[in-house]
Each structure stands twice: as structure tokens, then as C-alpha cells.
Short mmCIF file of C-alpha atoms in Angstrom, two decimals:
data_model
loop_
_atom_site.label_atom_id
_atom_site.label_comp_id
_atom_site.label_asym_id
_atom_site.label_seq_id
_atom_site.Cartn_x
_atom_site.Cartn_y
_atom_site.Cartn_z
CA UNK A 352 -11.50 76.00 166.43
CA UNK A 353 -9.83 72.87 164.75
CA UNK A 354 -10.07 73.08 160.93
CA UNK A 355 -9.50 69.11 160.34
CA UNK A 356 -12.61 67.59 160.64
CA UNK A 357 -13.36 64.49 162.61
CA UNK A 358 -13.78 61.03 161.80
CA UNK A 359 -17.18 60.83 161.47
CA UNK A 360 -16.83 64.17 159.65
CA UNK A 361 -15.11 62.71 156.91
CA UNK A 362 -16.51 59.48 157.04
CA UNK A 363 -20.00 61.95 156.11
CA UNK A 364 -17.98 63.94 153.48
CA UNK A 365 -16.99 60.53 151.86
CA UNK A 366 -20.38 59.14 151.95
CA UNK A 367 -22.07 61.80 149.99
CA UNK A 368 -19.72 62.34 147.75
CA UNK A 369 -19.63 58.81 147.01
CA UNK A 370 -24.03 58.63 146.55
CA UNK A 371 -24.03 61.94 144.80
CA UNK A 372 -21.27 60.42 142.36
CA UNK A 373 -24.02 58.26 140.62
CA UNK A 374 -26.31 60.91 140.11
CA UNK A 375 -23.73 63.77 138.95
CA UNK A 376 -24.19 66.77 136.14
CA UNK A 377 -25.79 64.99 133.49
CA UNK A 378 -28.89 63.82 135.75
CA UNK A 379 -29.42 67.79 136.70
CA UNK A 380 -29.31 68.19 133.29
CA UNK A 381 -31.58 66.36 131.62
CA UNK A 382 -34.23 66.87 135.07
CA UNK A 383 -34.09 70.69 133.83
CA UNK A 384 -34.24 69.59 130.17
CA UNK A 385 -37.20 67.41 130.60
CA UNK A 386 -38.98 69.09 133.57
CA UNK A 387 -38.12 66.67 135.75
CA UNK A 388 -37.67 66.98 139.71
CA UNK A 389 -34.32 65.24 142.01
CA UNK A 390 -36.86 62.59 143.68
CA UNK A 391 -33.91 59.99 143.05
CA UNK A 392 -31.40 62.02 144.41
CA UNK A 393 -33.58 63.25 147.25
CA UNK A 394 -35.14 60.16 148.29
CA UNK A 395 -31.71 58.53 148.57
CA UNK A 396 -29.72 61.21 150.32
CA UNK A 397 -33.47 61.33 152.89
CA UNK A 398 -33.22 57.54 153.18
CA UNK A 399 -29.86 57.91 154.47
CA UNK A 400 -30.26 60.16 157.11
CA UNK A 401 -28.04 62.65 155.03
CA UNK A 402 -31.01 65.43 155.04
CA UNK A 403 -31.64 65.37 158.62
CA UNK A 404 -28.01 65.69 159.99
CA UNK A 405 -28.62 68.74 161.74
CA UNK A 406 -32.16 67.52 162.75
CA UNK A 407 -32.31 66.90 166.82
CA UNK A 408 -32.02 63.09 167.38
CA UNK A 409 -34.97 63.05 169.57
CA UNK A 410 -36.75 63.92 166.05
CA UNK A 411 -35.32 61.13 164.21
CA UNK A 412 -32.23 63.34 163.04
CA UNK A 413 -28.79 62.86 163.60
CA UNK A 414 -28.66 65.29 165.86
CA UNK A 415 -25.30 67.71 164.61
CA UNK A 416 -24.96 70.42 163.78
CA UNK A 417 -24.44 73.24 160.60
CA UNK A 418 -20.92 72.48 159.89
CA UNK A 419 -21.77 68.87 158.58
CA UNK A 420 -25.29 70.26 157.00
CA UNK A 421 -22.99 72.00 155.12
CA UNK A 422 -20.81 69.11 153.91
CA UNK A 423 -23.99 67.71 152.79
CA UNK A 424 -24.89 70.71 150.69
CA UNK A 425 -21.80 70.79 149.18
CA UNK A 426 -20.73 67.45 148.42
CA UNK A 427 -24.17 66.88 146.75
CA UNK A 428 -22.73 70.15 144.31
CA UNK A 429 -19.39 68.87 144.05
CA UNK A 430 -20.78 66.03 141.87
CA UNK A 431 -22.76 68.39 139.68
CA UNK A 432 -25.95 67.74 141.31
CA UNK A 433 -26.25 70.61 143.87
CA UNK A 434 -29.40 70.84 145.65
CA UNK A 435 -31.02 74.12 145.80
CA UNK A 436 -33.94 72.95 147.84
CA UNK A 437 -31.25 71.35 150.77
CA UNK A 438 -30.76 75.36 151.36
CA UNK A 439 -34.60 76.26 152.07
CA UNK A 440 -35.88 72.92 153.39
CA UNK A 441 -33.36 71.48 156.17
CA UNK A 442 -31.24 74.48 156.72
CA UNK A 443 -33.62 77.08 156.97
CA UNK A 444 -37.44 75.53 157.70
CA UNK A 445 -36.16 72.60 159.57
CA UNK A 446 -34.32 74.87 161.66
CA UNK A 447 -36.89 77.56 162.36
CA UNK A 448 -38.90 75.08 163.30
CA UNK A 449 -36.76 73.23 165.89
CA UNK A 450 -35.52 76.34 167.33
CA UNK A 451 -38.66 78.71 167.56
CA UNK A 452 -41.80 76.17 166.55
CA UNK A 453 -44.29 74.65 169.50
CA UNK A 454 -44.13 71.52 170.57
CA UNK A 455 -46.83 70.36 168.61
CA UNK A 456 -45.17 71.68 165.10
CA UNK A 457 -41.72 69.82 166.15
CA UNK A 458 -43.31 66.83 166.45
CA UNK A 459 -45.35 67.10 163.34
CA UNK A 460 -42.47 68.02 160.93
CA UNK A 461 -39.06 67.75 162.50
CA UNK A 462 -39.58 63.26 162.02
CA UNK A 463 -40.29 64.21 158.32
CA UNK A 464 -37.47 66.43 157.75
CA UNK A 465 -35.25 64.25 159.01
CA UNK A 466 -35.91 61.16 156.78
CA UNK A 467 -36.71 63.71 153.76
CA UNK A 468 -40.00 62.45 153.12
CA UNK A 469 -41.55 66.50 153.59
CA UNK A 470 -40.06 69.03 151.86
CA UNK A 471 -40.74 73.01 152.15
CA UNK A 472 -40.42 76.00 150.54
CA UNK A 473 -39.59 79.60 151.92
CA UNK A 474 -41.28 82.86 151.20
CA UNK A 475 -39.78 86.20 152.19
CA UNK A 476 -38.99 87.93 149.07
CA UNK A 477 -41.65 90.26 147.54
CA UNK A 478 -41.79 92.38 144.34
CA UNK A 479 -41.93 95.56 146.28
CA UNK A 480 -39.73 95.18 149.20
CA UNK A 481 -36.60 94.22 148.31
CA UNK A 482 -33.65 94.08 150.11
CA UNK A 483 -35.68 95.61 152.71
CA UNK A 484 -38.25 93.22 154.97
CA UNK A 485 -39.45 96.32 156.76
CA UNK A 486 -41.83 97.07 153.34
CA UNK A 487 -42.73 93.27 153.49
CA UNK A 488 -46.92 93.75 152.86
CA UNK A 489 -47.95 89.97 153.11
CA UNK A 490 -50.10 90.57 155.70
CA UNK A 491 -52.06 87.78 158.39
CA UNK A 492 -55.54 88.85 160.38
CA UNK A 493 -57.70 86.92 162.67
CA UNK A 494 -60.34 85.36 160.69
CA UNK A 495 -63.98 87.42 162.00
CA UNK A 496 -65.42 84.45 162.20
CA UNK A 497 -62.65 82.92 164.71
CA UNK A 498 -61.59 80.02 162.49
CA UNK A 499 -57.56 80.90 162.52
CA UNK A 500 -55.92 83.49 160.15
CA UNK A 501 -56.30 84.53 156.86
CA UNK A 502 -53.46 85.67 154.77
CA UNK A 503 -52.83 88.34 151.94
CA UNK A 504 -50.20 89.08 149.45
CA UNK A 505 -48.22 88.81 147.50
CA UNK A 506 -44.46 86.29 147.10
CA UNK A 507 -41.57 86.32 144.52
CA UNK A 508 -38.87 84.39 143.50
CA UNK A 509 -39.95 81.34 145.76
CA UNK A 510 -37.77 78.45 144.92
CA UNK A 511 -39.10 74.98 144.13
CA UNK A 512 -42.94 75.84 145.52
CA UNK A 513 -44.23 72.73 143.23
CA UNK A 514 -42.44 70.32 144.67
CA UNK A 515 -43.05 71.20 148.24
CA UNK A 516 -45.54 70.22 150.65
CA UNK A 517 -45.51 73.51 152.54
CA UNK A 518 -44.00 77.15 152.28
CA UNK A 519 -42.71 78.81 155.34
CA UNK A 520 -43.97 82.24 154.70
CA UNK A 521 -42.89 85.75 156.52
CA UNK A 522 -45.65 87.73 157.24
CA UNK A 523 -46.84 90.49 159.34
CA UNK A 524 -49.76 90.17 161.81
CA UNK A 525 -52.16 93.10 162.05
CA UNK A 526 -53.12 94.03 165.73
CA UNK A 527 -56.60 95.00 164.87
CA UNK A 528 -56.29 97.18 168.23
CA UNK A 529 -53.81 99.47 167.44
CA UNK A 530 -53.05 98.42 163.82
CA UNK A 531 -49.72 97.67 164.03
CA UNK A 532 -48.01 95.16 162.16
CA UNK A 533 -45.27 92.69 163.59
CA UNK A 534 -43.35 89.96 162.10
CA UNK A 535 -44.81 86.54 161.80
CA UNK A 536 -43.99 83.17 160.03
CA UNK A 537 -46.65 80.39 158.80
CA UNK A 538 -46.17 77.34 157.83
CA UNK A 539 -49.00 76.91 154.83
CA UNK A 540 -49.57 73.86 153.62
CA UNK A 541 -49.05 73.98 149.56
CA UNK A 542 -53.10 72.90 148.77
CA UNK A 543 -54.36 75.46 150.93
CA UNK A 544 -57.36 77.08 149.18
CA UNK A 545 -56.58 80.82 148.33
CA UNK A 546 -52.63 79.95 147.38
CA UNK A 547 -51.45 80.01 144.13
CA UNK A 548 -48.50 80.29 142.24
CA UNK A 549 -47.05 80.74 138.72
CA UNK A 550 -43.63 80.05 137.71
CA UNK A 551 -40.92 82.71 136.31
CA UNK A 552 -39.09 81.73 133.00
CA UNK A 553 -35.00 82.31 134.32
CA UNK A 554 -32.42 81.94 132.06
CA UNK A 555 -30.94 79.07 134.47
CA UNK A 556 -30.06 75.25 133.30
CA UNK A 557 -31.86 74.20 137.30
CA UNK A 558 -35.13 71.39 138.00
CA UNK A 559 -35.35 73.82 140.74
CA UNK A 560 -38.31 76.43 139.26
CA UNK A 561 -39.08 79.99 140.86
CA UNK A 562 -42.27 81.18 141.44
CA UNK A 563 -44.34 84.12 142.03
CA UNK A 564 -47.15 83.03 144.55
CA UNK A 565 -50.17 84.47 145.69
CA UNK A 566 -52.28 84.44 149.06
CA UNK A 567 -56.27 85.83 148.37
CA UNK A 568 -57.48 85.36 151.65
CA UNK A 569 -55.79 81.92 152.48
CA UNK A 570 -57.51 80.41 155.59
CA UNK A 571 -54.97 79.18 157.90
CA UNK A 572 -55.51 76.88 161.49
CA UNK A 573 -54.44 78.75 164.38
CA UNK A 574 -51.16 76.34 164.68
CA UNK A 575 -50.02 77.48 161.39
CA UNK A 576 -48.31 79.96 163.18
CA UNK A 577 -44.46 79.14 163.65
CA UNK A 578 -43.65 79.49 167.84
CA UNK A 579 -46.55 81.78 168.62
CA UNK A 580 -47.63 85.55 167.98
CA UNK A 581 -44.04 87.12 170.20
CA UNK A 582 -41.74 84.13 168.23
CA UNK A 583 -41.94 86.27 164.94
CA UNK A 584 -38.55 87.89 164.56
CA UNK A 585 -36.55 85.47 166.62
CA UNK A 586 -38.18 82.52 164.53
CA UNK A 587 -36.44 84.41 161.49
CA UNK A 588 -33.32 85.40 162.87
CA UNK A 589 -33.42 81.31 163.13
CA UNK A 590 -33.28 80.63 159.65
CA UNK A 591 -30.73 83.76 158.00
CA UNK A 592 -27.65 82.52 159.18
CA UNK A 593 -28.40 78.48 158.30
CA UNK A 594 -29.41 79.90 154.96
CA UNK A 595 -26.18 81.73 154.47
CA UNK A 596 -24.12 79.01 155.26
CA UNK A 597 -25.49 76.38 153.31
CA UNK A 598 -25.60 78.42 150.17
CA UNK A 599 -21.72 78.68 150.84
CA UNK A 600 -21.13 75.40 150.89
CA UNK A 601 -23.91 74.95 147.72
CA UNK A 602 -21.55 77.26 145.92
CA UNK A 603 -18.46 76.05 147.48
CA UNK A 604 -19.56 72.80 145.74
CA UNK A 605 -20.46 74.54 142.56
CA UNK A 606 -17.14 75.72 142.12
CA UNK A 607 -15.26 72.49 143.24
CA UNK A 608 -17.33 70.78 140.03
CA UNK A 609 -15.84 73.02 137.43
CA UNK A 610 -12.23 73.18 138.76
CA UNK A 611 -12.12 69.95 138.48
CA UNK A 612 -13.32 69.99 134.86
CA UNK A 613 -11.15 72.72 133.91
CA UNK A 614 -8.47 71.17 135.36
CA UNK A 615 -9.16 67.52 133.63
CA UNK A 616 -9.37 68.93 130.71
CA UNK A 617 -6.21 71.31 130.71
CA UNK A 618 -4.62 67.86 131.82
CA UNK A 619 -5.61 65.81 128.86
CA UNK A 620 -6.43 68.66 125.82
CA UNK A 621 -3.16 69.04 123.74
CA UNK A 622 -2.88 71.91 120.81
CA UNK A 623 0.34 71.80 120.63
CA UNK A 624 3.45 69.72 121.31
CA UNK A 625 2.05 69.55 125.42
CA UNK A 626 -1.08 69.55 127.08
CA UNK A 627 -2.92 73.09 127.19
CA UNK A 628 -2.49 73.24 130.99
CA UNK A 629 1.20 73.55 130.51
CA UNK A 630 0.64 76.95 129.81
CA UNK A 631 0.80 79.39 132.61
CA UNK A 632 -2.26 81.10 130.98
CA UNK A 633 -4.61 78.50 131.57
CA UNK A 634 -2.58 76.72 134.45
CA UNK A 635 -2.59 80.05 136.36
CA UNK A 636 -6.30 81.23 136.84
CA UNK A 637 -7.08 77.71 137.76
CA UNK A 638 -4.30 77.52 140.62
CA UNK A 639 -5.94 81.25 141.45
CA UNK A 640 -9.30 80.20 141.65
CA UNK A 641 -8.72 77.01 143.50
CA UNK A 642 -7.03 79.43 146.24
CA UNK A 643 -10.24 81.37 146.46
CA UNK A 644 -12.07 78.25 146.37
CA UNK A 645 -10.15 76.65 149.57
CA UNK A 646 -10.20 80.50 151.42
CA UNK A 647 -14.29 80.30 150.89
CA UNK A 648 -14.70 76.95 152.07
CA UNK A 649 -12.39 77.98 155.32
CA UNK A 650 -14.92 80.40 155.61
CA UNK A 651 -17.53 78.64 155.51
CA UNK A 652 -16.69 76.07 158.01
CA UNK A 653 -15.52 79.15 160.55
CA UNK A 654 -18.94 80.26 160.05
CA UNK A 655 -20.78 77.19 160.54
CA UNK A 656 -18.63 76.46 163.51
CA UNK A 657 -19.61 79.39 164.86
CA UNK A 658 -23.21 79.20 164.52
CA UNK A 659 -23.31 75.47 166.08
CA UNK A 660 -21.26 77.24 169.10
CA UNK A 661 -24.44 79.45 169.83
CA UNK A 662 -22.27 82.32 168.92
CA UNK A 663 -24.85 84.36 166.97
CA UNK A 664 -23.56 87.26 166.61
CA UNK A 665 -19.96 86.03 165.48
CA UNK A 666 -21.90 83.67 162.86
CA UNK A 667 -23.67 86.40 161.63
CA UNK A 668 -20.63 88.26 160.50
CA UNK A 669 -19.18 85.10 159.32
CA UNK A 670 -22.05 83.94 157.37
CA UNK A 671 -22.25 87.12 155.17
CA UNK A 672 -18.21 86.70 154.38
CA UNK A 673 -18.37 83.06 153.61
CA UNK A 674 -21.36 84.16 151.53
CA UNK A 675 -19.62 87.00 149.42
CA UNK A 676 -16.65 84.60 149.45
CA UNK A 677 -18.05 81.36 148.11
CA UNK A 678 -19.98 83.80 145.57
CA UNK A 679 -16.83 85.44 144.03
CA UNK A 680 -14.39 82.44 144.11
CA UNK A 681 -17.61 80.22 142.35
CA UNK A 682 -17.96 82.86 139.96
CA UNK A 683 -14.04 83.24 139.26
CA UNK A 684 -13.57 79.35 139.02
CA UNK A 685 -16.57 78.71 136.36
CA UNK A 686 -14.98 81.35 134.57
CA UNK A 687 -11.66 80.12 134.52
CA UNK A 688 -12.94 76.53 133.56
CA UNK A 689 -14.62 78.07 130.85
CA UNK A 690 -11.74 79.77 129.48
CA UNK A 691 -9.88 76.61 129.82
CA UNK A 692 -12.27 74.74 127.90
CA UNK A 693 -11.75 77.24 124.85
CA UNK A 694 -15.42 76.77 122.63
CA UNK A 695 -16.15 73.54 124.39
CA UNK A 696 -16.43 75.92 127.54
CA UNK A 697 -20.16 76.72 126.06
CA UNK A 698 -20.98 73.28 125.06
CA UNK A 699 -23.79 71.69 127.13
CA UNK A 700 -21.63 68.52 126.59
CA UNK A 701 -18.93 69.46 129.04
CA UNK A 702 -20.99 70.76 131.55
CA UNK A 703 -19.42 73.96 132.23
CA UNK A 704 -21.06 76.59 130.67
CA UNK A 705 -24.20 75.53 132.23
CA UNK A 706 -23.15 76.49 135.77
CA UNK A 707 -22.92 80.06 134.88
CA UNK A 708 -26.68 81.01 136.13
CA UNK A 709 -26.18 79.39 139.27
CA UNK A 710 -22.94 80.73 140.15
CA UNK A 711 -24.13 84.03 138.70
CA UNK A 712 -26.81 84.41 140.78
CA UNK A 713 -24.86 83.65 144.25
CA UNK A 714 -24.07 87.04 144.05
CA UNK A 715 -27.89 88.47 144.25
CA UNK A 716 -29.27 85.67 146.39
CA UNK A 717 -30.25 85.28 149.20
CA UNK A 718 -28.85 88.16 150.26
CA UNK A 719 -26.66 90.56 147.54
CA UNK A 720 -23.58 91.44 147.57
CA UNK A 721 -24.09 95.01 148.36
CA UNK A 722 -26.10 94.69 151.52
CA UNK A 723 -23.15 92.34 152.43
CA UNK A 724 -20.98 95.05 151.93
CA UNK A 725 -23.60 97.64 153.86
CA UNK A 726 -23.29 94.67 156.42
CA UNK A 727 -19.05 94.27 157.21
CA UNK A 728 -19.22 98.50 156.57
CA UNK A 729 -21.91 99.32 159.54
CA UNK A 730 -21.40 96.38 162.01
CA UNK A 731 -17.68 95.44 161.68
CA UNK A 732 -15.70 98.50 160.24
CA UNK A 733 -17.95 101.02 162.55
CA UNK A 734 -19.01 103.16 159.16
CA UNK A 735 -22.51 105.46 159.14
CA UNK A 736 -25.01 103.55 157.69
CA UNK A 737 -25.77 104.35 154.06
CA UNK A 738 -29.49 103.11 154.10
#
């Protein structure tokens, strides 16, 4: 593996920085303020083929890979404008789709993810399961009347579901002959009679809402299922590892924005006879966090490397590192650039204070810190398994 990227790899980094540099923290701001949504941002980054990167090139896409998905997710956050819907749309449904969907769903939706003009949502998470998808009760049935599939239950904390045109949802089919259920995936169409959805207040500064959402009986066309009735739990396995990469690099990005405004403004805010960042207290957590910064970017890239290698099962281990990484080093360098900032550090006006939701929550989602810990102590150290 060859940690300096290529030409065109930088020539990508570059080129979203430079777009996402118009937008930058006070847009996300006053989109969250106002209720607004990213169209601007979104639009611009589709129309320039920055959303479909990793989307095949017979599709439309440009055909690479994770790694430079991932420099798209987190240049777009190192201007202050992260993306949180780049994580569930191109990363995870655009990929579970290419990998696992028919033939017929590729050429449906792949074209449109690649020029960002369809967006969707993802829906695993449910108020009684957890951590754990083996209690996941969203349940899909042949419709009696042999129309397709109707779906029941029940979704929480689904990201962004309003401004979506589908949600990728994880079910489980029942086998009406031996009542069984299996894993599943549907792709549902957002104005599909029997969904609905109501948003949850969070105390995050994010355009990006959350929302509980509800199937009664949704009717569903036999191609709304993703690959087939055996493409359930491979379609899924599809989508984890994308997802846990991209979130890196989100964070990654996250933390590169409030470095660099900690370190700007221990550079230019005198108290005394020099600048504040003079001062080994303030000078030292930010040259500590911008070490565990660089580490969980290194990360990061190792893991998306290894995913776009076909290496699976090395990128699944390397996903949930770079995650806990980018997720403690984000967490330690908003801090720090807090500090730094003294009481402007919880002003809305220097736009630190507001990232401590987002970086807060890297440590819960998508996948918490603890089972990331359960993870490395089962699979890599060899340890009994403690659930």
C-alpha cells in the first residue's frame, strides 16, 4: 500500500476542497437555523461527478473506488459543510445496490446516484433492537392478494428521510411455510402509502433531521426487493464497511475544520505581550490533536484501501479502527479548539462550539464505540465474547 495519493487523487482532493470552500460553516449554519436543506451544495458537488466517484462508469460514475469517496466526504467537512447524507446515500445505498441489486435496480438508480439527482435514506436502527440486528422486527410478507410485499414496523434515528426520494430499509422476510424470518433489504420509495415519519428534536446545530418512521402495511412491487430473497445478508454486509469508512473521513473532516480554527486563532489572539498560541498550554493540545487527527486519517485510507482491494475481511477490521479513531481524535480536536478559543469557544460566531453534537455523536453512530471494542476484543485479540 502507497500512502501518497495519485495525481488524479489530489487533483480530486483539491477540487472539492476548492467547491466546498464557497459554501463553508456559515451556510450549514444558517440551513439548520432556518430549516433549510444543502440543495446548493449537493447539486454542485452531483453536477460534478463528485457524488458518483465510486459509482461504476458503465452507470455514469467515475468508476473508483472508496478511498477517493472518502476524500469527497471529507473535504466537503473540512470546509465546515460536512455532508451527513454523502455517508447513507453514495457510500452505503449506492453501493448495496451496485454490488448485490438486479440488473433492473442498477440501471434504475446507479445513473441517478451518480449525477446526484436521487438521493436515499437508510433504515436499520429500531427502538428495540439496538446494537443488535438479530431483534430487528420490521418485518416483509407476501401480499395475499399477490401484488408484491407489504411491510411492518417500526424505524429510528433515520437520517435526512425528508429529503430523500427513497429509504433503503433492513427487514426480515417471513417464510409463511415454516415462519422463519431472514434478512432482507427494500428499497421504498419515500411517497409510498403506509410510510410515515416524524422527526426527533436533537440537540445538534445539522440541516440533516432524524426521524422515527413508520411502515402500516406499506405495499411494495415485487422489485423493491434489493438482489432477490437469498441477497439479504450479503446485500448488507455491502453497505457496513462503506458506511464506516466514510463516516471516518466525515469526521476526519470535522476535526480538520476546528484545528484549523483553533489554530488561526491561537495565531492571531494576543492577551498578553505574544499571541496566545505561544503558550505551550494551548500550543500543545493542538499539536496533540492534530497527531491523532493525521493517525485517523492514515487509518482511514488503510481501510478504504483495503476495502477497494476486495479484502473484506481486512477492511472490516480496519473500518471499525478508523471509526473509533476518527471519533476520538474529532472529539479531542473540537475540544482543544474550544479551549483555545477561551469564551469565544461557545460563540456561534466562531463556529466551534457548534461542532460538538456532531463530533459527539461519532462515538454512538453508526456503530458505538463499545461494540467496536467487543469487535478488535473477539475477532482480532482472540477474547470470549462478552455478548
Amino acid at each position: 500500500m502507497d500512502l501518497r495519493e495519485t495525481d488524479e487523487q489530489q487533483l480530486l482532493r483539491s477540487s472539492v476542497a476548492t467547491m466546498a470552500a464557497k459554501y463553508g460553516h456559515d451556510y450549514l449554519l444558517e440551513k439548520a437555523r432556518t430549516g433549510g436543506k444543502t440543495t446548493e451544495l449537493w447539486a454542485e458537488a452531483g453536477a460534478n461527478g463528485y457524488l458518483g466517484v465510486a459509482v461504476p462508469a458503465e452507470y455514469g460514475g467515475g468508476g473508483a473506488g472508496m478511498v477517493e469517496l472518502a476524500i469527497v466526504a471529507e473535504e466537503i467537512a473540512a470546509a465546515g459543510c460536512p455532508l451527513l447524507l454523502l455517508v447513507v446515500s453514495p457510500a452505503i445505498a449506492a453501493t448495496v445496490i451496485a454490488t448485490s441489486g438486479t440488473v433492473d435496480q442498477k440501471e434504475r438508480w446507479l445513473p441517478r446516484f451518480a449525477d446526484g439527482s436521487v438521493r436515499m435514506s437508510f433504515a436499520i436502527t429500531e427502538p428495540d433492537a439496538g446494537s443488535n440486528s438479530h431483534r430487528i422486527t420490521t418485518t416483509a410478507r407476501r401480499d395475499p392478494d399477490g401484488k408484491g410485499w407489504r411491510l411492518s414496523g417500526t424505524k429510528y434515528y433515520i437520517s435526512g428521510v425528508d429529503e430523500t426520494d427513497a429509504t433503503l430499509v433492513v427487514a426480515r422476510l417471513e417464510d409463511a411455510g415454516s415462519g422463519t424470518l431472514r434478512p432482507a433489504m427494500f428499497i421504498v420509495p419515500t411517497d409510498t402509502p403506509g410510510m410515515t415519519y416524524q422527526p426527533i428534536e436533537m440537540a445538534i446545530h445539522s440541516p440533516e433531521k432524524q426521524f422515527t418512521v413508520f411502515f402500516d402495511d406499506a405495499l411494495l412491487p415485487d422489485d423493491a426487493l434489493v438482489g432477490g430473497e437469498e441477497a439479504g445478508l450479503s446485500a448488507l454486509f455491502a453497505g457496513l464497511n462503506p458506511e464506516r469508512i466514510t463516516v471516518s473521513a466525515y469526521i476526519n473532516g470535522i476535526a480538520r475544520y476546528a484545528l484549523g480554527k483553533g489554530v488561526e486563532y491561537a495565531k492571531t489572539r494576543s492577551v498578553w505581550k505574544t499571541p496566545i498560541g505561544a503558550h505551550q498550554a494551548i500550543a500543545h493540545p493542538l499539536a496533540k490533536s492534530h497527531i491523532e487527527v493525521e493517525l485517523a486519517r492514515m487509518a482511514t485510507t488503510r481501510a478504504a484501501w483495503f476495502y477497494d482491494q476486495g479484502d473484506h475481511a481486512a477492511a472490516g477490521e480496519a473500518a471499525n479502527i478508523a471509526k473509533y479513531s476518527a471519533a476520538e481524535a474529532a472529539i479531542n480536536a473540537v475540544d482543544a479548539a474550544v479551549q483555545a478559543h477561551g469564551g469565544n469557544g461557545m460563540s456561534v460566531e466562531y463556529g466551534v462550539g457548534t461542532l460538538i453534537g456532531a463530533v459527539r455523536t461519532a462515538r454512538i453512530a453508526p456503530v458505538s464505540r463499545e461494540m467496536i471494542l467487543n469487535f478488535v476484543a473477539q475477532h482480532t485479540l482472540g477474547l470470549p465474547r462478552s455478548y
